[in-house]
CSV table of N, CA and C in Angstrom, one decimal:
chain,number,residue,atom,x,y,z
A,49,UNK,N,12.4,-14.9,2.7
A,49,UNK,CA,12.9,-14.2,3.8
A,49,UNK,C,12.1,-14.5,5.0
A,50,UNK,N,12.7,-14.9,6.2
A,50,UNK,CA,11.8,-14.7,7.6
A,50,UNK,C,11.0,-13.7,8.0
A,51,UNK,N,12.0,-12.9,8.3
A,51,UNK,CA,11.9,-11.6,8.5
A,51,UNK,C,12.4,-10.5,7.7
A,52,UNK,N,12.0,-9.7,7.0
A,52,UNK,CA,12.8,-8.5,6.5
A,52,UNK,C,13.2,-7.4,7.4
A,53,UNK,N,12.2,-7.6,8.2
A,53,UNK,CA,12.4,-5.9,9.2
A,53,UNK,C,11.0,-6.0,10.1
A,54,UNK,N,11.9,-5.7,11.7
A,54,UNK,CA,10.8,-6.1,12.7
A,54,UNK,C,10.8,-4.4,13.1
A,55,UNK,N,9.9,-4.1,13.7
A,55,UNK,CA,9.6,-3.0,14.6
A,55,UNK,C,8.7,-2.8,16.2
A,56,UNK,N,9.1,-2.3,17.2
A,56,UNK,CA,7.8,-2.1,17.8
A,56,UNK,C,6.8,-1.4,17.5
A,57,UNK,N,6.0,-1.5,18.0
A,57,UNK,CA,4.5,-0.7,17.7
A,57,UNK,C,4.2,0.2,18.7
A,58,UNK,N,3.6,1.3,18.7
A,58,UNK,CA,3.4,2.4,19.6
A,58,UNK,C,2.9,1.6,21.1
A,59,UNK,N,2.3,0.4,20.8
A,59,UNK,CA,1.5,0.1,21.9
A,59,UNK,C,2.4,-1.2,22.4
A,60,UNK,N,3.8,-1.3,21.8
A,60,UNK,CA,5.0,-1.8,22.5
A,60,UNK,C,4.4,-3.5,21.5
A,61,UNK,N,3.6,-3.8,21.3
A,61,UNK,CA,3.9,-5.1,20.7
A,61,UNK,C,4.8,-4.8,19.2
A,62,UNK,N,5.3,-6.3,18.9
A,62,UNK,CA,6.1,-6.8,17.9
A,62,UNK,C,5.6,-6.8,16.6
A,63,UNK,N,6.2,-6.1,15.6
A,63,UNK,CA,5.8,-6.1,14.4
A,63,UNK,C,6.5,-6.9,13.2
A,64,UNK,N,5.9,-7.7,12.7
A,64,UNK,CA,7.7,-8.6,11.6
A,64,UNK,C,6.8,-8.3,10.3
A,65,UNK,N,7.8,-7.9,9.2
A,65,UNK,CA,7.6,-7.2,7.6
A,65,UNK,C,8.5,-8.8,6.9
A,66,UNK,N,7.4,-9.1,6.4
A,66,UNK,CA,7.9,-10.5,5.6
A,66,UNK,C,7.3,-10.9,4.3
A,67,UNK,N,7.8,-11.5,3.3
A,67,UNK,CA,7.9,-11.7,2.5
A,67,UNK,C,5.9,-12.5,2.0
A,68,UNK,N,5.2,-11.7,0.8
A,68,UNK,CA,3.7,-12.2,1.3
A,68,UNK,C,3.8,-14.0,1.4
A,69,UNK,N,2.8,-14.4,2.6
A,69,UNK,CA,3.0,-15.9,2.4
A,69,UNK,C,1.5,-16.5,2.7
A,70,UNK,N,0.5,-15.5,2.5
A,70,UNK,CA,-1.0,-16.2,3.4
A,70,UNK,C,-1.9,-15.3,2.2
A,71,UNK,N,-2.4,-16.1,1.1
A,71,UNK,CA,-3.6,-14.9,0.2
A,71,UNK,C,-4.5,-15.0,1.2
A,72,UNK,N,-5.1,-15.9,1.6
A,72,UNK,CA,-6.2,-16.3,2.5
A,72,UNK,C,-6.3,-14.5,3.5
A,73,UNK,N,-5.6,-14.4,4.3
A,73,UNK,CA,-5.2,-13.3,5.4
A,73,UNK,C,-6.0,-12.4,4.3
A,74,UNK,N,-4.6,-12.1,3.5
A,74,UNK,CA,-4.5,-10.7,2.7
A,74,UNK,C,-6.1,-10.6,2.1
A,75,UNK,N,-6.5,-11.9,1.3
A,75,UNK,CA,-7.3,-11.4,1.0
A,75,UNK,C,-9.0,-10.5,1.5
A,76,UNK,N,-8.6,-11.7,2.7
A,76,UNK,CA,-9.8,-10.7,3.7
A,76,UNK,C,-9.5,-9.6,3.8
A,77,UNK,N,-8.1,-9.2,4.9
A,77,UNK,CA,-8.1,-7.6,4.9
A,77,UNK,C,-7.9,-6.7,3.5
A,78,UNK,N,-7.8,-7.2,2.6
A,78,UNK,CA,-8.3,-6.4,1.7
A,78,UNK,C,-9.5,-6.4,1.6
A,79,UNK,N,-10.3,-7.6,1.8
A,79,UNK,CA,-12.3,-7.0,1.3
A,79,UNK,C,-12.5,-6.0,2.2
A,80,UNK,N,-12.2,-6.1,3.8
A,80,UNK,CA,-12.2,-5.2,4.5
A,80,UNK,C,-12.4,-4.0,3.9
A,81,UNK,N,-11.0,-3.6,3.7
A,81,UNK,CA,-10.9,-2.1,2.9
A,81,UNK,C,-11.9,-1.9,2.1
A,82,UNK,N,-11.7,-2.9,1.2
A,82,UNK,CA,-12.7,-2.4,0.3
A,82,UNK,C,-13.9,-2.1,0.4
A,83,UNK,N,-14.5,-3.1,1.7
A,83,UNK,CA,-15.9,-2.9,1.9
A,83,UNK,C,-16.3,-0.7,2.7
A,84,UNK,N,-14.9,-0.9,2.9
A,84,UNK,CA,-15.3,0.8,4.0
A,84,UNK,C,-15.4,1.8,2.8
A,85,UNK,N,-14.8,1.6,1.7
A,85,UNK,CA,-15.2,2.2,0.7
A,85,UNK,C,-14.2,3.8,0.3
A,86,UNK,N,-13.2,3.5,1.8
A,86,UNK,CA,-12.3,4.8,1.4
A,86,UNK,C,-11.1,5.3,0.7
A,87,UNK,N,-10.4,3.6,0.1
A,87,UNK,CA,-9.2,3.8,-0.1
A,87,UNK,C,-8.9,3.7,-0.8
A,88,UNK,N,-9.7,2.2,-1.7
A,88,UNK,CA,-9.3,1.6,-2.5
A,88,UNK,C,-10.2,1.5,-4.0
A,89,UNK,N,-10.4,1.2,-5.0
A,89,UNK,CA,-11.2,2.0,-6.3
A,89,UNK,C,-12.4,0.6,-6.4
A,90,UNK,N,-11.9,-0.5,-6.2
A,90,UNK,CA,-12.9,-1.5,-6.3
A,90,UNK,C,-14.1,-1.2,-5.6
A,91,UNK,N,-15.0,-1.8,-5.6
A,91,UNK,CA,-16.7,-1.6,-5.3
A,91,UNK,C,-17.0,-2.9,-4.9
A,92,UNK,N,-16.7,-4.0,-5.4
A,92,UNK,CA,-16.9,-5.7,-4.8
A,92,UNK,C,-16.0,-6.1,-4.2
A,93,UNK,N,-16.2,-7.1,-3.4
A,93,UNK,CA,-15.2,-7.8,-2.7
A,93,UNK,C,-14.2,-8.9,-3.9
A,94,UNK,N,-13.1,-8.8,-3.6
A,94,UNK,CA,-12.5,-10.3,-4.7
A,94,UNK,C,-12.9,-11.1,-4.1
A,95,UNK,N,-12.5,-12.3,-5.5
A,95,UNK,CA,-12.6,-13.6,-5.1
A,95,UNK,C,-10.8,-14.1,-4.7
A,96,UNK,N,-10.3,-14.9,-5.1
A,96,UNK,CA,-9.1,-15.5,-4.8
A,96,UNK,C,-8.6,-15.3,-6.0
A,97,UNK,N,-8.9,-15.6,-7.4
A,97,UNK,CA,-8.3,-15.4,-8.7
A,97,UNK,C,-8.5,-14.2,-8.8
A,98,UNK,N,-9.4,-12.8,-8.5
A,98,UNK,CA,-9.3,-11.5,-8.8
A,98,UNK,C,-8.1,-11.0,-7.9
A,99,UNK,N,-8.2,-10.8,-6.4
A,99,UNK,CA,-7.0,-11.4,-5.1
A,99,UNK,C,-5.6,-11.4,-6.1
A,100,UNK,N,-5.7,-12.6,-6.6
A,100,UNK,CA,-4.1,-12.9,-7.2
A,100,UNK,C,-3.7,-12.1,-8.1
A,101,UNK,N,-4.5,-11.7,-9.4
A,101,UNK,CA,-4.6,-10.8,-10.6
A,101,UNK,C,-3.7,-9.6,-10.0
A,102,UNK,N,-4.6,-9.0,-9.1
A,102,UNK,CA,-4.2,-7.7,-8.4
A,102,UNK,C,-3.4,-7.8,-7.7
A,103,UNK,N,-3.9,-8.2,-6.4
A,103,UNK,CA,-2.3,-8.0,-5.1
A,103,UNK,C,-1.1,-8.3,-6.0
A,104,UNK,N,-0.9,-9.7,-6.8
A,104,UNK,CA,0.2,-10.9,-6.6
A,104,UNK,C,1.0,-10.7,-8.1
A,105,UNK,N,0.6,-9.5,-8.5
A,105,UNK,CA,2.0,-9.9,-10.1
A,105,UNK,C,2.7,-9.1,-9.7
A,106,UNK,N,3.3,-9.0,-8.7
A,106,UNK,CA,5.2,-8.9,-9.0
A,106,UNK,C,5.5,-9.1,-7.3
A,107,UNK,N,5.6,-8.5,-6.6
A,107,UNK,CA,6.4,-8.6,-5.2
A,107,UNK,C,5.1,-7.9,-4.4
A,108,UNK,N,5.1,-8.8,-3.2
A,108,UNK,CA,4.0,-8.4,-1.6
A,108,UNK,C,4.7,-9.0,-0.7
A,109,UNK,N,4.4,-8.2,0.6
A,109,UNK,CA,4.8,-8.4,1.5
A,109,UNK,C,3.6,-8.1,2.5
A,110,UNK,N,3.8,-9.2,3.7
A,110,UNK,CA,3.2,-9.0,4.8
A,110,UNK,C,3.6,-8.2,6.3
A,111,UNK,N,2.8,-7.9,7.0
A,111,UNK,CA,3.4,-7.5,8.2
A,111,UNK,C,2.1,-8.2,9.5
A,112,UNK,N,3.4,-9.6,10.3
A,112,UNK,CA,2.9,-10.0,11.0
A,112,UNK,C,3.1,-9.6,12.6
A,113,UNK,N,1.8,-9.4,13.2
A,113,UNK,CA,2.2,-9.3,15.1
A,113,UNK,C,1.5,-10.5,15.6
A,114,UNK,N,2.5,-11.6,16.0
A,114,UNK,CA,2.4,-13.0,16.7
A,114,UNK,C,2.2,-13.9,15.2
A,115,UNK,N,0.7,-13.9,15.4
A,115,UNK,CA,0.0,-15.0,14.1
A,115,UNK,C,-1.2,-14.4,13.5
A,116,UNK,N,-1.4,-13.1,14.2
A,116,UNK,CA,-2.2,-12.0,13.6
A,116,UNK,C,-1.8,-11.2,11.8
A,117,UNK,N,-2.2,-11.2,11.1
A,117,UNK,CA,-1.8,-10.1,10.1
A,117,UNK,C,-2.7,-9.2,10.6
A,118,UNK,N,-1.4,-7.7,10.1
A,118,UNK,CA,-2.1,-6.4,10.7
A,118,UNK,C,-1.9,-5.4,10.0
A,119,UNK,N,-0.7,-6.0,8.5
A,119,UNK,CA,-0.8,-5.1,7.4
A,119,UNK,C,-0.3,-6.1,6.0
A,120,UNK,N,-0.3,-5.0,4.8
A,120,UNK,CA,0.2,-5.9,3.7
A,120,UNK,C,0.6,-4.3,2.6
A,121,UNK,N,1.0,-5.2,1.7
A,121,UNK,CA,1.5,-4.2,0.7
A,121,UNK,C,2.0,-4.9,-0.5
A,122,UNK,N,1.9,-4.4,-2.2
A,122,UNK,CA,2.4,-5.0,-3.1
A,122,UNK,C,3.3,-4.0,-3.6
A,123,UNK,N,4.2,-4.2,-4.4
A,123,UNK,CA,5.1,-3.2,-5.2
A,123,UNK,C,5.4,-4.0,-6.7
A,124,UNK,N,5.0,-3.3,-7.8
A,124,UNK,CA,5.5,-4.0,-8.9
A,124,UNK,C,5.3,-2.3,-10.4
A,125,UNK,N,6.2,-3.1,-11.3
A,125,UNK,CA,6.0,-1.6,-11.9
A,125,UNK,C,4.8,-1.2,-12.4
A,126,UNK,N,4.9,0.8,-12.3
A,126,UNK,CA,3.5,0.6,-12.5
A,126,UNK,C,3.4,0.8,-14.1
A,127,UNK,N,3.9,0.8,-15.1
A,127,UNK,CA,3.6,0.8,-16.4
A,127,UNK,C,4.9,-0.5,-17.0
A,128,UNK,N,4.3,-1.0,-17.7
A,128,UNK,CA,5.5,-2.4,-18.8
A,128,UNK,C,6.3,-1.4,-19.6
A,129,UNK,N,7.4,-2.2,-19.7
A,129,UNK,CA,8.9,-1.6,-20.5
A,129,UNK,C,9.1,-0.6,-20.7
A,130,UNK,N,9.3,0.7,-21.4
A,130,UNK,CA,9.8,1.7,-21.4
A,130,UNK,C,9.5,2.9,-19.8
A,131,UNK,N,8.6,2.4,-19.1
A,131,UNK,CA,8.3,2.7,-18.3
A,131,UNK,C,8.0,1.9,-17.1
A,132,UNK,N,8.7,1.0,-17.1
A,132,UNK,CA,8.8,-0.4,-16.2
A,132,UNK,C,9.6,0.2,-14.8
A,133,UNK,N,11.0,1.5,-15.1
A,133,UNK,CA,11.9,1.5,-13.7
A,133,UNK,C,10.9,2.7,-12.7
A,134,UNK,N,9.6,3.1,-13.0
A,134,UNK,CA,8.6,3.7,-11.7
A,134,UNK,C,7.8,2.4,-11.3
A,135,UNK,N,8.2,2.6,-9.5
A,135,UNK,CA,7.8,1.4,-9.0
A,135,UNK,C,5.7,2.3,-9.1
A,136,UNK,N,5.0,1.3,-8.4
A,136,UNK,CA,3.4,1.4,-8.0
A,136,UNK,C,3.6,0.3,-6.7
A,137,UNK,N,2.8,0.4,-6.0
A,137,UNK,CA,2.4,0.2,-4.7
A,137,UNK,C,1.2,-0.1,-4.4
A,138,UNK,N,0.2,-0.4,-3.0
A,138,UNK,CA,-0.6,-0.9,-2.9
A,138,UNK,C,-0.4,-1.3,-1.3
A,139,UNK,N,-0.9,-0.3,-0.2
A,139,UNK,CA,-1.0,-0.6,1.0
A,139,UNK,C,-2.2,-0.6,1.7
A,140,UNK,N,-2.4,-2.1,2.5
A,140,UNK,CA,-3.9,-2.0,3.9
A,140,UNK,C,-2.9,-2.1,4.9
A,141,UNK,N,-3.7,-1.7,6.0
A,141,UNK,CA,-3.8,-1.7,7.4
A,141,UNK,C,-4.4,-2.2,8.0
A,142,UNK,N,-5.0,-2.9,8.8
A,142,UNK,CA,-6.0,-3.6,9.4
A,142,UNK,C,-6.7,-2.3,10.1
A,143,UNK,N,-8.0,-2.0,10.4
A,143,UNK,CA,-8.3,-0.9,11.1
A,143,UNK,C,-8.0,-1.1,12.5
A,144,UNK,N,-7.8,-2.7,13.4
A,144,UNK,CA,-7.6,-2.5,14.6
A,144,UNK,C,-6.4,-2.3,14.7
A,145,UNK,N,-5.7,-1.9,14.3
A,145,UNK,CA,-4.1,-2.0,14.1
A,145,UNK,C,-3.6,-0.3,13.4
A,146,UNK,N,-4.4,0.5,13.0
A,146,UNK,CA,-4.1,1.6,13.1
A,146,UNK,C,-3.8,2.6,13.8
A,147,UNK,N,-2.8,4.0,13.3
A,147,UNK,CA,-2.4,4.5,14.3
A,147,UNK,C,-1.7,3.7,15.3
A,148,UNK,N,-0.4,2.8,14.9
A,148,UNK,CA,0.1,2.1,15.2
A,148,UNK,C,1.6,2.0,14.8
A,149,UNK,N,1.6,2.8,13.7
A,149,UNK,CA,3.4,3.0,13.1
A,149,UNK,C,3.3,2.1,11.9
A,150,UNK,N,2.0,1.4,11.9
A,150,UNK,CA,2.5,-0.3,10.5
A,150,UNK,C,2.2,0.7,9.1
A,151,UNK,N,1.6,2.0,9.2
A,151,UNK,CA,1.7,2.5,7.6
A,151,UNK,C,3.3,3.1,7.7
A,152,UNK,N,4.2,3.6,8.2
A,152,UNK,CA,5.3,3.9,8.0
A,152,UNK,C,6.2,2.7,7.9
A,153,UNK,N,5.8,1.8,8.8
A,153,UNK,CA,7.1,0.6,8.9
A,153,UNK,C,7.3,0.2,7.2
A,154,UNK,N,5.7,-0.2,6.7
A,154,UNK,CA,5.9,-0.6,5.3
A,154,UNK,C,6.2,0.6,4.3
A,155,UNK,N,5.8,1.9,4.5
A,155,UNK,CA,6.4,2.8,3.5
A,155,UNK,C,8.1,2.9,3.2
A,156,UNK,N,8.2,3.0,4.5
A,156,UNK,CA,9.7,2.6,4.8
A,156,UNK,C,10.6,1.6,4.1
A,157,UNK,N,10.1,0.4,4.4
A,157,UNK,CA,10.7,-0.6,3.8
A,157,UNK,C,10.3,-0.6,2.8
A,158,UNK,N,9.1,0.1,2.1
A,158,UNK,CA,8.7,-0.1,0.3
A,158,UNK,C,9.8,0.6,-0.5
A,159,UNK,N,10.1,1.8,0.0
A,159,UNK,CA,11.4,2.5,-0.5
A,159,UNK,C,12.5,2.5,-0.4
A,160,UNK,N,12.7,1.1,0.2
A,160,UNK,CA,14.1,0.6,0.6
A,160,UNK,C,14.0,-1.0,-0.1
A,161,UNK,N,13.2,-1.6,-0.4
A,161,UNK,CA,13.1,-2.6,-1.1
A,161,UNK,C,12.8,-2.2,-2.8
A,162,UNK,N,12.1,-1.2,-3.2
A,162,UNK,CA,12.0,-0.3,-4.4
A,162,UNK,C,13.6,-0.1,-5.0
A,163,UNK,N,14.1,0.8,-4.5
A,163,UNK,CA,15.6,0.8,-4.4
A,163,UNK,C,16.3,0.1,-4.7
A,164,UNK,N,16.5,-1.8,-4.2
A,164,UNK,CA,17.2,-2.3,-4.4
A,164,UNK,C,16.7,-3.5,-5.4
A,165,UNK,N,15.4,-2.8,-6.0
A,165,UNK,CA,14.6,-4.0,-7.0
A,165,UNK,C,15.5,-2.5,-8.0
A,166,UNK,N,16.1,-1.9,-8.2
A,166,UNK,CA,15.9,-0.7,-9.4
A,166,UNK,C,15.1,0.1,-9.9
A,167,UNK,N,14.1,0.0,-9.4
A,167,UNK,CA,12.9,1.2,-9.6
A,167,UNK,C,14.0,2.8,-9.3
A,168,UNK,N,13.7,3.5,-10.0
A,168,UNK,CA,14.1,4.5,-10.0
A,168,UNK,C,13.1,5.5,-8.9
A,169,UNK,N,12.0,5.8,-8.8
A,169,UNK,CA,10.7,6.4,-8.5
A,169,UNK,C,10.1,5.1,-7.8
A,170,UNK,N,8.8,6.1,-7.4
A,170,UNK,CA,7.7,5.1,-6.5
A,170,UNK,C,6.4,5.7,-7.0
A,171,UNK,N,5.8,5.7,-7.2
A,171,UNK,CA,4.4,6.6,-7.9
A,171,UNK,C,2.8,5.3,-7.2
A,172,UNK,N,2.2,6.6,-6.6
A,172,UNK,CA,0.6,6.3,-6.2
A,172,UNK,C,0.0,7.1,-7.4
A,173,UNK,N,-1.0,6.4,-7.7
A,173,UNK,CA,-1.8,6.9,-9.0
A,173,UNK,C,-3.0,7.3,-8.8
A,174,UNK,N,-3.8,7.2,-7.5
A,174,UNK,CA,-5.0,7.2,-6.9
A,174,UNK,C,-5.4,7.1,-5.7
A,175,UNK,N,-4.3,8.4,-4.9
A,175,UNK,CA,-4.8,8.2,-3.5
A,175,UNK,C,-5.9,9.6,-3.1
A,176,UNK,N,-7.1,8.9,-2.6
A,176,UNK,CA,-8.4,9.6,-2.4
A,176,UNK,C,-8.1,10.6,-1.5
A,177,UNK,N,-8.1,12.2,-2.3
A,177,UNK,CA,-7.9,13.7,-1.1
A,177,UNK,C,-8.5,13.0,0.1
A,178,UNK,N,-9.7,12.3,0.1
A,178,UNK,CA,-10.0,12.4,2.0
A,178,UNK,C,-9.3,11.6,2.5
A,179,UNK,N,-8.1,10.7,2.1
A,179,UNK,CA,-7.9,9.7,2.8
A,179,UNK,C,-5.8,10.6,3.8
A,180,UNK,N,-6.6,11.4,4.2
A,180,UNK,CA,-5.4,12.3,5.0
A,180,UNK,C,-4.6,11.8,5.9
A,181,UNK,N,-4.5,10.5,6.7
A,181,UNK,CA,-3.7,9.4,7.2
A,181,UNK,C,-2.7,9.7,6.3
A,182,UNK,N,-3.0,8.7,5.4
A,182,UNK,CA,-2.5,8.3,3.9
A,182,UNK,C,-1.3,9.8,3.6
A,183,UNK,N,-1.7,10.4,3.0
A,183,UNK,CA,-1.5,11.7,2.4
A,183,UNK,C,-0.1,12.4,3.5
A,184,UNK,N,-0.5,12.6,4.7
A,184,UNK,CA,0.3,12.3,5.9
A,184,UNK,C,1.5,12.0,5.8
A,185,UNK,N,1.4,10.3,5.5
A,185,UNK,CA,2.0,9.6,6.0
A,185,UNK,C,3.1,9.8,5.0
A,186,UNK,N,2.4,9.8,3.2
A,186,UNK,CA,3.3,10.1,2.4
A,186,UNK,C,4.5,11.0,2.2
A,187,UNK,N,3.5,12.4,2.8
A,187,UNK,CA,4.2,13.6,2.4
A,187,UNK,C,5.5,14.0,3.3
A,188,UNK,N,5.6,12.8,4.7
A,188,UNK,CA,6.6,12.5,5.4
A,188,UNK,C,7.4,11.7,4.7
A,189,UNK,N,7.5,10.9,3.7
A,189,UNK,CA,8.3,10.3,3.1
A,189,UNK,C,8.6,10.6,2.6
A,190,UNK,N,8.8,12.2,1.8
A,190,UNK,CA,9.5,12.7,0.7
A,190,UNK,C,8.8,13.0,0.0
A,191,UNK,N,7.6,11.7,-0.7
A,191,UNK,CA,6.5,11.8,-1.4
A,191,UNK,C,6.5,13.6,-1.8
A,192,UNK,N,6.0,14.1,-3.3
A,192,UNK,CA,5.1,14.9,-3.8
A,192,UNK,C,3.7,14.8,-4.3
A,193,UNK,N,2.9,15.7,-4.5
A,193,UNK,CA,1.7,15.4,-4.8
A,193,UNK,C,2.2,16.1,-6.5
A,194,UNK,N,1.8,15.5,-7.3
A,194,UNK,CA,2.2,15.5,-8.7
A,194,UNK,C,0.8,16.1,-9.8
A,195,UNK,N,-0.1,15.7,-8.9
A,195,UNK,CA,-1.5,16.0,-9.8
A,195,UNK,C,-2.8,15.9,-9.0
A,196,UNK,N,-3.7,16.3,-10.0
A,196,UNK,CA,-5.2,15.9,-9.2
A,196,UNK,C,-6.1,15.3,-9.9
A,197,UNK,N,-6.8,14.3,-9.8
A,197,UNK,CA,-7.8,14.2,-11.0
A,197,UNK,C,-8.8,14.5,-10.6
A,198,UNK,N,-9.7,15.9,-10.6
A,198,UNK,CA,-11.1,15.6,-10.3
A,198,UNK,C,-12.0,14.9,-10.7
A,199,UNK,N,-12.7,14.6,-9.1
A,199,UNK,CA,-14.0,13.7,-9.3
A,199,UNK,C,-13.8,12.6,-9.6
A,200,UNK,N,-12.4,11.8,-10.1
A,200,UNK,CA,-11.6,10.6,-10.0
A,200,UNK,C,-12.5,9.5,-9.1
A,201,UNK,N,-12.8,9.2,-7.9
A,201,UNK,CA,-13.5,8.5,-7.2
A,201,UNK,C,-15.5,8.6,-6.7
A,202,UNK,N,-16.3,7.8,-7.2
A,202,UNK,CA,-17.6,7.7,-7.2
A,202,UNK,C,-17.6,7.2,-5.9
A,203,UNK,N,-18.3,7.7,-5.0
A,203,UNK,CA,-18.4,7.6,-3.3
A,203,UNK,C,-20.1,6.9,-3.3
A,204,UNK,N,-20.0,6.0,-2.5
A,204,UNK,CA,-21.2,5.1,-2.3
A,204,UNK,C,-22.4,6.2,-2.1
A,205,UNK,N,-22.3,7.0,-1.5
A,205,UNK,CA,-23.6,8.2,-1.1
A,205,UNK,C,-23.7,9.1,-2.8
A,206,UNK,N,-22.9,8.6,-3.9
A,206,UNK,CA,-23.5,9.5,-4.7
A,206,UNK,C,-22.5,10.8,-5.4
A,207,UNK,N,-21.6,10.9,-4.1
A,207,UNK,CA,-20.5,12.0,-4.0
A,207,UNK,C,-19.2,11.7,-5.0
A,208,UNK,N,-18.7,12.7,-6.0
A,208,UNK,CA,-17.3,12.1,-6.1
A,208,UNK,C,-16.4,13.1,-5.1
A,209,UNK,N,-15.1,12.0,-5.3
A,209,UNK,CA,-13.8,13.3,-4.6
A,209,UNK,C,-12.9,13.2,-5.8
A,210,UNK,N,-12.0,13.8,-5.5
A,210,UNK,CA,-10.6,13.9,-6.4
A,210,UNK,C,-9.9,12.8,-5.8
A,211,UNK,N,-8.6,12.4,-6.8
A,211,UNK,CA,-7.7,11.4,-6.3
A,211,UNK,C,-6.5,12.3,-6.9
A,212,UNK,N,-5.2,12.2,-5.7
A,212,UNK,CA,-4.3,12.9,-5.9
A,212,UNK,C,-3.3,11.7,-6.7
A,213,UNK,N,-2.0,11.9,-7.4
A,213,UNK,CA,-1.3,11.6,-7.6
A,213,UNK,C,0.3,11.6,-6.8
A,214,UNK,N,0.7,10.6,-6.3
A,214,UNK,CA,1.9,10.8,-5.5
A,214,UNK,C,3.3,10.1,-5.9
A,215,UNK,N,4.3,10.9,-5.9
A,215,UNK,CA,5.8,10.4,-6.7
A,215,UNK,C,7.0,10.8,-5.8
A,216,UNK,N,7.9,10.2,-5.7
A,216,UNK,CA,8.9,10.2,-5.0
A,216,UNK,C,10.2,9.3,-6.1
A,217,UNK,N,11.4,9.9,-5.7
A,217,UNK,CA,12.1,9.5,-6.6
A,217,UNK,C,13.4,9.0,-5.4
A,218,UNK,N,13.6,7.7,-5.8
A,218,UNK,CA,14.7,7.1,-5.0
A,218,UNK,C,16.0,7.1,-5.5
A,219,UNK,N,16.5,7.2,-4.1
A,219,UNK,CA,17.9,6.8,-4.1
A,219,UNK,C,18.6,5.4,-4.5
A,220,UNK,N,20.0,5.5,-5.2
A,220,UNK,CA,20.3,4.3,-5.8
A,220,UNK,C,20.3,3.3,-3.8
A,221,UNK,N,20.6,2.2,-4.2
A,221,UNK,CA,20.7,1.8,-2.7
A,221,UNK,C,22.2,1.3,-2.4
């Protein structure tokens, strides 16, 4: 696909949601994440074969402004066969590019691309209570919060938090 779905950005520049085509990109702005330590469960940065393992078995998508990446996302099921039609997910943001509309553009289009892959559902399995953006952003999408697991995430200072559980169930498309 070129493009799947363009949008403006609050700050008026162009946003294009496309099919993933750069690990290189992705993979940085993933260490990023990973290195701030808020979102995501990893503790090291990947390499390019850990990168692929994770982001790359089933469907990613990018979201480009010019020749910058400024977001990404993976969708693939989150459990094998009998439990194969609940989609799982996996969204970054670039942090200079936040508070910008690119975590909606891709939720958006994850539940409209979910939909027409046959996932029946969408399910987060481990989104961190402090990550309230996130949580936000979800619970505007229909999203419910399903569960909690305390103490679920070991926080670099020592600290755990809880990690909620998030499910939304889609429409046929």
């Amino acid at each position: 696909m070129t493009g799947y779905k363009s949008i403006s950005l609050k700050d008026g520049a162009q946003a294009i949601l496309k099919d993933h085509d750069d690990d290189a990109s992705v993979l940085a702005l993933l260490n990023v994440i990973i290195q701030e330590g808020n979102t995501y469960p990893q503790r090291d940065p990947l390499d390019i074969e850990g990168f692929r393992r994770y982001w790359l078995s089933d469907r990613a998508y990018c979201v480009w402004v010019h020749d910058r990446l400024v977001g990404a996302f993976f969708l693939r099921p989150n459990h094998p066969g009998r439990c194969s039609h609940i989609a799982n997910g996996g969204f970054i943001v670039h942090p200079d590019w936040r508070g910008q509309g690119l975590g909606r553009l891709m939720g958006e289009a994850a539940l409209e691309i979910a939909a027409k892959l046959r996932f029946q559902a969408l399910q987060f399995n481990l989104v961190f209570a402090s990550n309230l953006p996130s949580l936000k952003l979800w619970l505007s999408l229909g999203f419910t919060i399903i569960g909690r697991i305390p103490q679920a995430v070991a926080l670099d200072d020592g600290r755990y938090e809880d990690a909620l559980l998030l499910h939304r169930h889609l429409d046929a498309p």
